[in-house]
Amino acid sequence: MAAPRSNREFIEACVKSGDAVRIKQEVDWENEAGAIVRRACELAAPAPFMEKIKDYPGFSYFGAPLSTYRRMAISMGMDPASSLPEIGREYVKRTNGEVVPPVLVDRKDAPCKENILKGADVDLCKLPVPLVHDGDGGRYVGTWHAVVTKHPVRGDVNWGMYRQMMWDSRTMSGAVFPFSDLGKALNDYYLPRGETCPFATAIGLSPLAAMAACAPSPIPEPELVGMLAGEPARLVKCETNDLEVPADAEIILEGEIFPDYKVEEGPFGEYTGYRTSPRDFRVTFRVNCITYRNNATMTISNMGVPQDEGQLLRSFSLGLELEKLLKSQGIPVTGVYMHPRSTHHMMIVGVKPTYSGVAQQIGQLAFGSKLGPWFHMVMVVDDQTDIYNWDEVYHAFCTRCHPENGIHIYRNAPGTPLYPFATPHERKYSIGSKVVFDCLWPTDWDRINDVPTLVSFKNVYPKDVQEKVTSNWTAYGYPPVK
Amino acid sequence: MNQWEVYVNDVKELAEDAEIELTIRTLNAGIHKYTYKRVRAQLSSDLKKHADQLQVRLGRGQLSNSRFSIKVLGEVQRMPAKYL
Ligand SMILES: Cc1cc2nc3c(=O)[nH]c(=O)nc-3n(C[C@H](O)[C@H](O)[C@H](O)COP(=O)(O)O)c2cc1C
């Protein structure tokens, strides 16, 4: 099965496999669409494809695009029943492979150019921008999208998923964190010079393009999409600046970021499951041109309590990128996993505990890396603990982590303004605190006399007894174990 | 009559019977609902005093019980002239 090349191919594949439902009755852009997406996330239900939107004939919505591992497998062109470790291995294989550069296509071959609004015709309200959650500070244009920019000096292209609220018909305000690639370019270059930064927002991307836009990978996103998809991403030139955008995207907004003029943004329902970050003056995007496909589909991610694509996908890619980083440093890791229900706040790292201090070394590398601001807990367990099995991890944590010697706290590290536990001051300045939970037996303990023996079916009985009991299980009168 | 909404951290920010600057969004039905404007305005807790109505939301989107009537005196342009 090939990876879907566009949002449309993805919807079709999901409908076919039972992972999306077509909603034919009219849906209101104000709250109703958002509520459907939220409920679908909380029930891990199929993704809603809403074909009729109040006030917006000809447009549709696709919500919760990647909020289940099944849909993630479909987006990679894999069997929807693939397990998480299988999807993870495939992601690592593809992203460690040959770089696949994008190709530039002619405007006539780019569906995103089917309709073009410029000058006085530009009005964001002509698009079905949803009010995602009741009480949100505005209607959010960008919830599942890519903001495309190019570094003014190095020339490298960045696609980032930074939320964008409609402020008025031509203005959006967005949360671009200072440690993100775009945040750094704005603060290092554009703000001191008072220059505007050209941008394009692409909405309704192929699922792998969206995955690339929110992946914390060092590989430039247009190449990353090609590597994930196994074929080059198709890009096309913008109408009003020289950025290149995915040709098959449903909607493109072109414009400039005004680094020295800010308007209010938020509050907004966030991936932590709360509205945490306050309304504030954030980055201002001025829209100069809108292009869109006929019968365009707007994608909606509705962030809140688990589980939505913010948690699922970011946990997935943050974990795998950390695994790559730790392996590149020669750390004897056996796996890294972030449970989506941690709202990507806890890294669980499995390691062969062959030397002392390895848990702290892992914590320092993790928190000190580009990935670090996004989580504040690292839990290190040994290679006998199944990192994907929360019961085992929790047992290791509660029994092996010494309250004094096993908990290491780091203060004044980078954090996000979205941390629900952070003080208002810490949120305002993106300051974080971090903690390592070392759940390894200390290497200076005597293996025979000091380290407790795990008392489990698998660990204390001889193999032949285990086999006898397992094979006789139903004969004893128990139902079969799945 | 127009319906407007404002976000504040504290309702005390909304002084009555004085000219104040506010960022308000329209709640009038239609495709432009929820778009913002920066305005000079006068407020009153007497809901009959001005024709337009203003409802209030707090820092995390909670709807406040406080309601005002509002007279929008004019739009304020905050955008630097170089971007106009
Ligand atoms: C649904 C969703 C919404 C996101 N919103 C934001 C946001 O508003 N601001 C932000 O800085 N990062 C946000 N992120 C995380 C970035 O997309 C992510 O860090 C991405 O890798 C961009 O990173 P970079 O600029 O560091 O390369 C979001 C991620 C997802 C999945």
mmCIF file with all atom_site columns, C-alpha atoms in Angstrom, chain A residues 87-89 91-92 315-325 336 388:
data_model
loop_
_atom_site.group_PDB
_atom_site.id
_atom_site.type_symbol
_atom_site.label_atom_id
_atom_site.label_alt_id
_atom_site.label_comp_id
_atom_site.label_asym_id
_atom_site.label_entity_id
_atom_site.label_seq_id
_atom_site.pdbx_PDB_ins_code
_atom_site.Cartn_x
_atom_site.Cartn_y
_atom_site.Cartn_z
_atom_site.occupancy
_atom_site.B_iso_or_equiv
_atom_site.pdbx_formal_charge
_atom_site.auth_seq_id
_atom_site.auth_comp_id
_atom_site.auth_asym_id
_atom_site.auth_atom_id
_atom_site.pdbx_PDB_model_num
ATOM 1  C CA . ILE A 1 87  ? 5.411  1.898  12.959 1.00 0.00 ? 87  ILE A CA 1
ATOM 2  C CA . GLY A 1 88  ? 8.330  3.286  14.969 1.00 0.00 ? 88  GLY A CA 1
ATOM 3  C CA . ARG A 1 89  ? 10.863 0.958  13.321 1.00 0.00 ? 89  ARG A CA 1
ATOM 4  C CA . TYR A 1 91  ? 9.785  5.646  10.713 1.00 0.00 ? 91  TYR A CA 1
ATOM 5  C CA . VAL A 1 92  ? 13.391 5.221  11.874 1.00 0.00 ? 92  VAL A CA 1
ATOM 6  C CA . SER A 1 315 ? 5.080  11.637 21.577 1.00 0.00 ? 315 SER A CA 1
ATOM 7  C CA . PHE A 1 316 ? 5.947  9.337  18.713 1.00 0.00 ? 316 PHE A CA 1
ATOM 8  C CA . SER A 1 317 ? 8.433  11.603 16.975 1.00 0.00 ? 317 SER A CA 1
ATOM 9  C CA . LEU A 1 318 ? 9.983  13.116 20.111 1.00 0.00 ? 318 LEU A CA 1
ATOM 10 C CA . GLY A 1 319 ? 10.615 9.593  21.473 1.00 0.00 ? 319 GLY A CA 1
ATOM 11 C CA . LEU A 1 320 ? 12.147 8.309  18.246 1.00 0.00 ? 320 LEU A CA 1
ATOM 12 C CA . GLU A 1 321 ? 14.320 11.391 17.755 1.00 0.00 ? 321 GLU A CA 1
ATOM 13 C CA . LEU A 1 322 ? 15.596 11.054 21.327 1.00 0.00 ? 322 LEU A CA 1
ATOM 14 C CA . GLU A 1 323 ? 16.396 7.387  20.715 1.00 0.00 ? 323 GLU A CA 1
ATOM 15 C CA . LYS A 1 324 ? 18.439 8.384  17.644 1.00 0.00 ? 324 LYS A CA 1
ATOM 16 C CA . LEU A 1 325 ? 20.256 11.064 19.625 1.00 0.00 ? 325 LEU A CA 1
ATOM 17 C CA . VAL A 1 336 ? 12.526 5.188  24.141 1.00 0.00 ? 336 VAL A CA 1
ATOM 18 C CA . TYR A 1 388 ? 5.532  0.118  26.340 1.00 0.00 ? 388 TYR A CA 1
#
